[in-house]
PDB file of C-alpha atoms in Angstrom:
ATOM      1  CA  UNK A  25     -11.771  -2.812  17.724  1.00  0.00           C
ATOM      2  CA  UNK A  26     -10.813  -4.861  14.688  1.00  0.00           C
ATOM      3  CA  UNK A  27      -7.525  -3.606  13.366  1.00  0.00           C
ATOM      4  CA  UNK A  28      -4.015  -4.510  12.271  1.00  0.00           C
ATOM      5  CA  UNK A  29      -1.108  -3.866  14.617  1.00  0.00           C
ATOM      6  CA  UNK A  30       2.596  -3.618  13.957  1.00  0.00           C
ATOM      7  CA  UNK A  31       5.340  -3.542  16.571  1.00  0.00           C
ATOM      8  CA  UNK A  32       7.720  -1.952  17.121  1.00  0.00           C
ATOM      9  CA  UNK A  33       6.969   1.379  15.410  1.00  0.00           C
ATOM     10  CA  UNK A  34      10.655   2.286  15.320  1.00  0.00           C
ATOM     11  CA  UNK A  35      13.720   0.083  15.649  1.00  0.00           C
ATOM     12  CA  UNK A  36      17.397   0.931  15.526  1.00  0.00           C
ATOM     13  CA  UNK A  37      19.621  -2.111  15.534  1.00  0.00           C
ATOM     14  CA  UNK A  38      23.235  -3.015  14.851  1.00  0.00           C
ATOM     15  CA  UNK A  39      24.498  -4.885  11.820  1.00  0.00           C
ATOM     16  CA  UNK A  40      24.357  -8.649  12.145  1.00  0.00           C
ATOM     17  CA  UNK A  41      21.544  -8.769  14.662  1.00  0.00           C
ATOM     18  CA  UNK A  42      18.505 -10.983  14.216  1.00  0.00           C
ATOM     19  CA  UNK A  43      15.202  -9.132  14.339  1.00  0.00           C
ATOM     20  CA  UNK A  44      11.530  -9.996  14.087  1.00  0.00           C
ATOM     21  CA  UNK A  45       8.908  -7.472  13.072  1.00  0.00           C
ATOM     22  CA  UNK A  46       5.508  -8.307  14.464  1.00  0.00           C
ATOM     23  CA  UNK A  47       2.178  -8.001  12.668  1.00  0.00           C
ATOM     24  CA  UNK A  48      -1.178  -9.067  14.036  1.00  0.00           C
ATOM     25  CA  UNK A  49      -4.707  -8.499  12.802  1.00  0.00           C
ATOM     26  CA  UNK A  50      -8.021  -9.007  14.545  1.00  0.00           C
ATOM     27  CA  UNK A  51     -10.229  -8.835  11.463  1.00  0.00           C
ATOM     28  CA  UNK A  52     -10.213 -12.528  10.662  1.00  0.00           C
ATOM     29  CA  UNK A  53      -8.608 -11.874   7.284  1.00  0.00           C
ATOM     30  CA  UNK A  54      -7.199 -14.816   5.388  1.00  0.00           C
ATOM     31  CA  UNK A  55      -4.596 -12.920   3.403  1.00  0.00           C
ATOM     32  CA  UNK A  56      -1.679 -10.966   4.788  1.00  0.00           C
ATOM     33  CA  UNK A  57       1.143  -9.070   3.117  1.00  0.00           C
ATOM     34  CA  UNK A  58       4.479  -7.426   3.841  1.00  0.00           C
ATOM     35  CA  UNK A  59       5.591  -4.426   1.821  1.00  0.00           C
ATOM     36  CA  UNK A  60       8.843  -2.478   1.937  1.00  0.00           C
ATOM     37  CA  UNK A  61       8.572   1.259   1.390  1.00  0.00           C
ATOM     38  CA  UNK A  62      11.223   3.945   1.413  1.00  0.00           C
ATOM     39  CA  UNK A  63       9.805   7.375   2.412  1.00  0.00           C
ATOM     40  CA  UNK A  64       7.602   8.825  -0.311  1.00  0.00           C
ATOM     41  CA  UNK A  65       8.379   5.955  -2.633  1.00  0.00           C
ATOM     42  CA  UNK A  66       6.474   3.013  -4.045  1.00  0.00           C
ATOM     43  CA  UNK A  67       5.554  -0.069  -2.090  1.00  0.00           C
ATOM     44  CA  UNK A  68       7.392  -3.267  -2.959  1.00  0.00           C
ATOM     45  CA  UNK A  69       5.745  -6.578  -2.090  1.00  0.00           C
ATOM     46  CA  UNK A  70       8.213  -8.836  -0.289  1.00  0.00           C
ATOM     47  CA  UNK A  71       5.999 -11.601   1.161  1.00  0.00           C
ATOM     48  CA  UNK A  72       2.366 -12.639   1.276  1.00  0.00           C
ATOM     49  CA  UNK A  73       0.223 -15.409   2.669  1.00  0.00           C
ATOM     50  CA  UNK A  74      -3.099 -16.881   1.612  1.00  0.00           C
ATOM     51  CA  UNK A  75      -3.731 -18.359   5.041  1.00  0.00           C
ATOM     52  CA  UNK A  76      -2.271 -20.573   7.750  1.00  0.00           C
ATOM     53  CA  UNK A  77       0.853 -22.448   6.649  1.00  0.00           C
ATOM     54  CA  UNK A  78       0.920 -20.545   3.352  1.00  0.00           C
ATOM     55  CA  UNK A  79       3.770 -18.147   2.554  1.00  0.00           C
ATOM     56  CA  UNK A  80       4.918 -16.792  -0.805  1.00  0.00           C
ATOM     57  CA  UNK A  81       7.719 -14.504  -1.922  1.00  0.00           C
ATOM     58  CA  UNK A  82       6.759 -11.235  -3.541  1.00  0.00           C
ATOM     59  CA  UNK A  83       8.210  -9.260  -6.408  1.00  0.00           C
ATOM     60  CA  UNK A  84      11.094  -7.746  -4.474  1.00  0.00           C
ATOM     61  CA  UNK A  85      13.902 -10.081  -3.575  1.00  0.00           C
ATOM     62  CA  UNK A  86      14.314 -10.054   0.165  1.00  0.00           C
ATOM     63  CA  UNK A  87      16.583 -11.749   2.655  1.00  0.00           C
ATOM     64  CA  UNK A  88      13.750 -11.850   5.162  1.00  0.00           C
ATOM     65  CA  UNK A  89      11.539 -14.798   6.007  1.00  0.00           C
ATOM     66  CA  UNK A  90       7.956 -15.016   7.231  1.00  0.00           C
ATOM     67  CA  UNK A  91       5.735 -17.556   8.945  1.00  0.00           C
ATOM     68  CA  UNK A  92       1.975 -17.995   9.283  1.00  0.00           C
ATOM     69  CA  UNK A  93       1.217 -20.404  12.082  1.00  0.00           C
ATOM     70  CA  UNK A  94      -1.915 -18.565  13.203  1.00  0.00           C
ATOM     71  CA  UNK A  95      -4.424 -16.683  11.079  1.00  0.00           C
ATOM     72  CA  UNK A  96      -3.952 -13.447  12.967  1.00  0.00           C
ATOM     73  CA  UNK A  97      -0.150 -13.405  13.139  1.00  0.00           C
ATOM     74  CA  UNK A  98       2.366 -12.840  10.302  1.00  0.00           C
ATOM     75  CA  UNK A  99       5.839 -12.005  11.642  1.00  0.00           C
ATOM     76  CA  UNK A 100       8.783 -11.055   9.437  1.00  0.00           C
ATOM     77  CA  UNK A 101      12.311 -12.079  10.438  1.00  0.00           C
ATOM     78  CA  UNK A 102      15.717 -10.846   9.346  1.00  0.00           C
ATOM     79  CA  UNK A 103      18.373 -13.350  10.417  1.00  0.00           C
ATOM     80  CA  UNK A 104      21.251 -10.899  10.041  1.00  0.00           C
ATOM     81  CA  UNK A 105      20.384  -7.244   9.634  1.00  0.00           C
ATOM     82  CA  UNK A 106      22.409  -5.058   7.247  1.00  0.00           C
ATOM     83  CA  UNK A 107      22.349  -1.311   6.555  1.00  0.00           C
ATOM     84  CA  UNK A 108      20.687  -2.083   3.191  1.00  0.00           C
ATOM     85  CA  UNK A 109      17.665  -3.334   5.160  1.00  0.00           C
ATOM     86  CA  UNK A 110      17.029   0.168   6.468  1.00  0.00           C
ATOM     87  CA  UNK A 111      13.506   1.004   5.327  1.00  0.00           C
ATOM     88  CA  UNK A 112       9.880   1.120   6.394  1.00  0.00           C
ATOM     89  CA  UNK A 113       8.036  -2.193   6.515  1.00  0.00           C
ATOM     90  CA  UNK A 114       4.259  -2.206   6.098  1.00  0.00           C
ATOM     91  CA  UNK A 115       1.999  -5.096   6.965  1.00  0.00           C
ATOM     92  CA  UNK A 116      -1.464  -5.403   5.407  1.00  0.00           C
ATOM     93  CA  UNK A 117      -4.359  -7.817   5.386  1.00  0.00           C
ATOM     94  CA  UNK A 118      -7.479  -8.475   3.350  1.00  0.00           C
ATOM     95  CA  UNK A 119     -10.258 -10.951   2.777  1.00  0.00           C
ATOM     96  CA  UNK A 120      -9.824 -13.458  -0.028  1.00  0.00           C
ATOM     97  CA  UNK A 121     -10.112 -10.982  -2.915  1.00  0.00           C
ATOM     98  CA  UNK A 122      -9.697  -7.626  -1.212  1.00  0.00           C
ATOM     99  CA  UNK A 123     -12.343  -6.229  -3.524  1.00  0.00           C
ATOM    100  CA  UNK A 124     -15.070  -5.527  -1.018  1.00  0.00           C
ATOM    101  CA  UNK A 125     -13.141  -3.589   1.573  1.00  0.00           C
ATOM    102  CA  UNK A 126      -9.707  -3.150   0.096  1.00  0.00           C
ATOM    103  CA  UNK A 127      -6.489  -3.806   1.944  1.00  0.00           C
ATOM    104  CA  UNK A 128      -6.010  -2.678   5.547  1.00  0.00           C
ATOM    105  CA  UNK A 129      -2.548  -1.437   6.418  1.00  0.00           C
ATOM    106  CA  UNK A 130      -0.735  -1.219   9.711  1.00  0.00           C
ATOM    107  CA  UNK A 131       1.160   1.846  10.886  1.00  0.00           C
ATOM    108  CA  UNK A 132       4.468   0.389   9.798  1.00  0.00           C
ATOM    109  CA  UNK A 133       7.832  -0.339  11.389  1.00  0.00           C
ATOM    110  CA  UNK A 134      10.631   2.031  10.521  1.00  0.00           C
ATOM    111  CA  UNK A 135      13.850   0.015  10.706  1.00  0.00           C
ATOM    112  CA  UNK A 136      17.319   1.540  10.843  1.00  0.00           C
ATOM    113  CA  UNK A 137      20.337  -0.741  10.756  1.00  0.00           C
ATOM    114  CA  UNK A 138      23.566   0.924  11.849  1.00  0.00           C
TER     115      UNK A 138
ATOM    116  CA  UNK B  12       3.790  -9.168 -15.018  1.00  0.00           C
ATOM    117  CA  UNK B  13       1.361  -6.369 -14.374  1.00  0.00           C
ATOM    118  CA  UNK B  14       2.561  -2.824 -13.836  1.00  0.00           C
ATOM    119  CA  UNK B  15       1.024   0.336 -12.439  1.00  0.00           C
ATOM    120  CA  UNK B  16       2.452   3.633 -13.624  1.00  0.00           C
ATOM    121  CA  UNK B  17       1.976   6.979 -11.949  1.00  0.00           C
ATOM    122  CA  UNK B  18       3.921   9.360 -14.186  1.00  0.00           C
ATOM    123  CA  UNK B  19       3.940  12.347 -11.837  1.00  0.00           C
ATOM    124  CA  UNK B  20       5.991  12.143  -8.680  1.00  0.00           C
ATOM    125  CA  UNK B  21       4.762  15.547  -7.538  1.00  0.00           C
ATOM    126  CA  UNK B  22       1.662  17.578  -8.345  1.00  0.00           C
ATOM    127  CA  UNK B  23       1.365  21.084  -6.967  1.00  0.00           C
ATOM    128  CA  UNK B  24      -1.856  23.113  -7.259  1.00  0.00           C
ATOM    129  CA  UNK B  25      -3.609  26.003  -5.576  1.00  0.00           C
ATOM    130  CA  UNK B  26      -6.715  25.621  -3.446  1.00  0.00           C
ATOM    131  CA  UNK B  27      -9.835  25.537  -5.583  1.00  0.00           C
ATOM    132  CA  UNK B  28      -8.041  24.337  -8.701  1.00  0.00           C
ATOM    133  CA  UNK B  29      -8.982  21.058 -10.398  1.00  0.00           C
ATOM    134  CA  UNK B  30      -6.791  18.053  -9.718  1.00  0.00           C
ATOM    135  CA  UNK B  31      -6.068  14.997 -11.832  1.00  0.00           C
ATOM    136  CA  UNK B  32      -3.640  12.340 -10.649  1.00  0.00           C
ATOM    137  CA  UNK B  33      -2.753   9.964 -13.432  1.00  0.00           C
ATOM    138  CA  UNK B  34      -2.610   6.199 -13.231  1.00  0.00           C
ATOM    139  CA  UNK B  35      -2.021   3.766 -16.071  1.00  0.00           C
ATOM    140  CA  UNK B  36      -1.921   0.029 -15.777  1.00  0.00           C
ATOM    141  CA  UNK B  37      -0.652  -2.815 -17.903  1.00  0.00           C
ATOM    142  CA  UNK B  38      -2.539  -6.030 -17.438  1.00  0.00           C
ATOM    143  CA  UNK B  39      -3.948  -8.437 -19.989  1.00  0.00           C
ATOM    144  CA  UNK B  40      -6.905  -9.523 -17.900  1.00  0.00           C
ATOM    145  CA  UNK B  41      -9.629  -7.607 -16.101  1.00  0.00           C
ATOM    146  CA  UNK B  42      -8.067  -5.061 -13.737  1.00  0.00           C
ATOM    147  CA  UNK B  43      -9.237  -4.450 -10.208  1.00  0.00           C
ATOM    148  CA  UNK B  44      -8.141  -0.930  -9.403  1.00  0.00           C
ATOM    149  CA  UNK B  45      -7.873   1.101  -6.245  1.00  0.00           C
ATOM    150  CA  UNK B  46      -6.655   4.457  -5.066  1.00  0.00           C
ATOM    151  CA  UNK B  47      -4.987   4.673  -1.671  1.00  0.00           C
ATOM    152  CA  UNK B  48      -4.035   7.813   0.221  1.00  0.00           C
ATOM    153  CA  UNK B  49      -1.408   8.428   2.885  1.00  0.00           C
ATOM    154  CA  UNK B  50      -1.733  11.650   4.848  1.00  0.00           C
ATOM    155  CA  UNK B  51       1.247  12.945   6.792  1.00  0.00           C
ATOM    156  CA  UNK B  52       2.042  10.676   9.737  1.00  0.00           C
ATOM    157  CA  UNK B  53      -0.948   8.439   9.034  1.00  0.00           C
ATOM    158  CA  UNK B  54      -1.430   4.992   7.666  1.00  0.00           C
ATOM    159  CA  UNK B  55      -2.042   4.133   4.087  1.00  0.00           C
ATOM    160  CA  UNK B  56      -5.810   3.961   3.689  1.00  0.00           C
ATOM    161  CA  UNK B  57      -8.291   3.090   0.985  1.00  0.00           C
ATOM    162  CA  UNK B  58      -9.749   6.025  -0.916  1.00  0.00           C
ATOM    163  CA  UNK B  59     -11.597   4.521  -3.879  1.00  0.00           C
ATOM    164  CA  UNK B  60     -12.389   1.167  -5.503  1.00  0.00           C
ATOM    165  CA  UNK B  61     -13.230   1.124  -9.171  1.00  0.00           C
ATOM    166  CA  UNK B  62     -15.896  -1.546  -8.682  1.00  0.00           C
ATOM    167  CA  UNK B  63     -17.930   0.696  -6.401  1.00  0.00           C
ATOM    168  CA  UNK B  64     -17.948   3.753  -8.690  1.00  0.00           C
ATOM    169  CA  UNK B  65     -18.199   5.951  -5.623  1.00  0.00           C
ATOM    170  CA  UNK B  66     -17.134   9.508  -4.847  1.00  0.00           C
ATOM    171  CA  UNK B  67     -15.097   9.891  -1.670  1.00  0.00           C
ATOM    172  CA  UNK B  68     -14.078  13.305  -0.304  1.00  0.00           C
ATOM    173  CA  UNK B  69     -15.047  14.749  -3.681  1.00  0.00           C
ATOM    174  CA  UNK B  70     -12.673  12.445  -5.568  1.00  0.00           C
ATOM    175  CA  UNK B  71     -13.789  10.235  -8.432  1.00  0.00           C
ATOM    176  CA  UNK B  72     -11.956   7.832 -10.696  1.00  0.00           C
ATOM    177  CA  UNK B  73     -13.173   6.219 -13.895  1.00  0.00           C
ATOM    178  CA  UNK B  74     -11.747   3.091 -15.420  1.00  0.00           C
ATOM    179  CA  UNK B  75     -10.920   3.594 -19.096  1.00  0.00           C
ATOM    180  CA  UNK B  76     -10.048   0.209 -20.533  1.00  0.00           C
ATOM    181  CA  UNK B  77      -9.253   1.643 -23.944  1.00  0.00           C
ATOM    182  CA  UNK B  78      -6.567   3.893 -22.491  1.00  0.00           C
ATOM    183  CA  UNK B  79      -5.761   1.468 -19.629  1.00  0.00           C
ATOM    184  CA  UNK B  80      -6.139   4.339 -17.194  1.00  0.00           C
ATOM    185  CA  UNK B  81      -7.728   5.009 -13.828  1.00  0.00           C
ATOM    186  CA  UNK B  82      -7.072   8.680 -13.227  1.00  0.00           C
ATOM    187  CA  UNK B  83      -8.157  10.276  -9.940  1.00  0.00           C
ATOM    188  CA  UNK B  84      -9.981  13.588 -10.228  1.00  0.00           C
ATOM    189  CA  UNK B  85     -11.348  16.302  -8.019  1.00  0.00           C
ATOM    190  CA  UNK B  86     -12.901  19.504  -9.372  1.00  0.00           C
ATOM    191  CA  UNK B  87     -11.823  21.791  -6.525  1.00  0.00           C
ATOM    192  CA  UNK B  88      -8.764  20.885  -4.454  1.00  0.00           C
ATOM    193  CA  UNK B  89      -8.659  21.606  -0.729  1.00  0.00           C
ATOM    194  CA  UNK B  90      -5.583  22.053   1.458  1.00  0.00           C
ATOM    195  CA  UNK B  91      -6.491  18.913   3.414  1.00  0.00           C
ATOM    196  CA  UNK B  92      -6.130  16.898   0.211  1.00  0.00           C
ATOM    197  CA  UNK B  93      -2.357  17.275   0.451  1.00  0.00           C
ATOM    198  CA  UNK B  94      -1.019  13.717   0.747  1.00  0.00           C
ATOM    199  CA  UNK B  95       0.643  10.850  -1.117  1.00  0.00           C
ATOM    200  CA  UNK B  96      -1.687   9.036  -3.483  1.00  0.00           C
ATOM    201  CA  UNK B  97      -1.052   5.496  -4.675  1.00  0.00           C
ATOM    202  CA  UNK B  98      -2.811   3.653  -7.459  1.00  0.00           C
ATOM    203  CA  UNK B  99      -3.005  -0.135  -7.168  1.00  0.00           C
ATOM    204  CA  UNK B 100      -4.152  -3.046  -9.315  1.00  0.00           C
ATOM    205  CA  UNK B 101      -4.842  -6.501  -7.965  1.00  0.00           C
ATOM    206  CA  UNK B 102      -5.647  -8.135 -11.292  1.00  0.00           C
ATOM    207  CA  UNK B 103      -6.653 -11.766 -11.286  1.00  0.00           C
ATOM    208  CA  UNK B 104      -4.307 -12.793  -8.491  1.00  0.00           C
ATOM    209  CA  UNK B 105      -5.878 -10.427  -5.942  1.00  0.00           C
ATOM    210  CA  UNK B 106      -2.360  -9.475  -4.848  1.00  0.00           C
ATOM    211  CA  UNK B 107      -2.040  -5.684  -5.113  1.00  0.00           C
ATOM    212  CA  UNK B 108       0.674  -4.034  -7.157  1.00  0.00           C
ATOM    213  CA  UNK B 109       1.188  -0.385  -6.320  1.00  0.00           C
ATOM    214  CA  UNK B 110       2.443   2.517  -8.378  1.00  0.00           C
ATOM    215  CA  UNK B 111       5.276   4.697  -7.096  1.00  0.00           C
ATOM    216  CA  UNK B 112       2.863   7.295  -5.749  1.00  0.00           C
ATOM    217  CA  UNK B 113       2.147  10.956  -6.487  1.00  0.00           C
ATOM    218  CA  UNK B 114       2.648  13.613  -3.860  1.00  0.00           C
ATOM    219  CA  UNK B 115      -0.158  16.157  -4.062  1.00  0.00           C
ATOM    220  CA  UNK B 116       0.490  19.556  -2.528  1.00  0.00           C
ATOM    221  CA  UNK B 117      -2.392  22.014  -2.344  1.00  0.00           C
ATOM    222  CA  UNK B 118      -1.294  25.569  -1.649  1.00  0.00           C
ATOM    223  CA  UNK B 119      -3.580  28.051   0.145  1.00  0.00           C
TER     224      UNK B 119
END
């Protein structure tokens, strides 16, 4: 079934560790996005991609990096995790405009840095 | 930069009462507006698109360019409507900007 998958769902990690949050979609969407969301709060765009080899920074300054080597895969990496990175990270994808079917979101990764 | 404002963080109503969740946008071009809903322990999912002018689960939303609003309405709230509701605008860039969300609680 066409969908968007995020792993892991939950992650507790120590300060200073390098982590990669995985996001894959099987819908053939060109555009992918990463949002940061604290519980019950607004979504902040941190990265997006128009397609392979395209990555852009979003509105929220972030110490994370992303890559888009394959259409279906858009991982987010934190080189050195800090407690301030504790949050929920949502991955989403859409066709070129997102107007026809909206934006499809994954289940999220809840990250806790201790 | 475009902005999406949802002035109410929390809206609490009784079952059967009318509901209106407010959304205002600031964007100089033509907006492309959406409502998303997040039920407890579920993913964020699309509820409405302004271009389709549809009614989903009894909810409707009308774009008012004069007031730069896209309020979400339902005449009779149900308990299962309890959720977080987010308004979003993609504008000309087709990159969605979300409001801070409104938590709707429908009491029995």
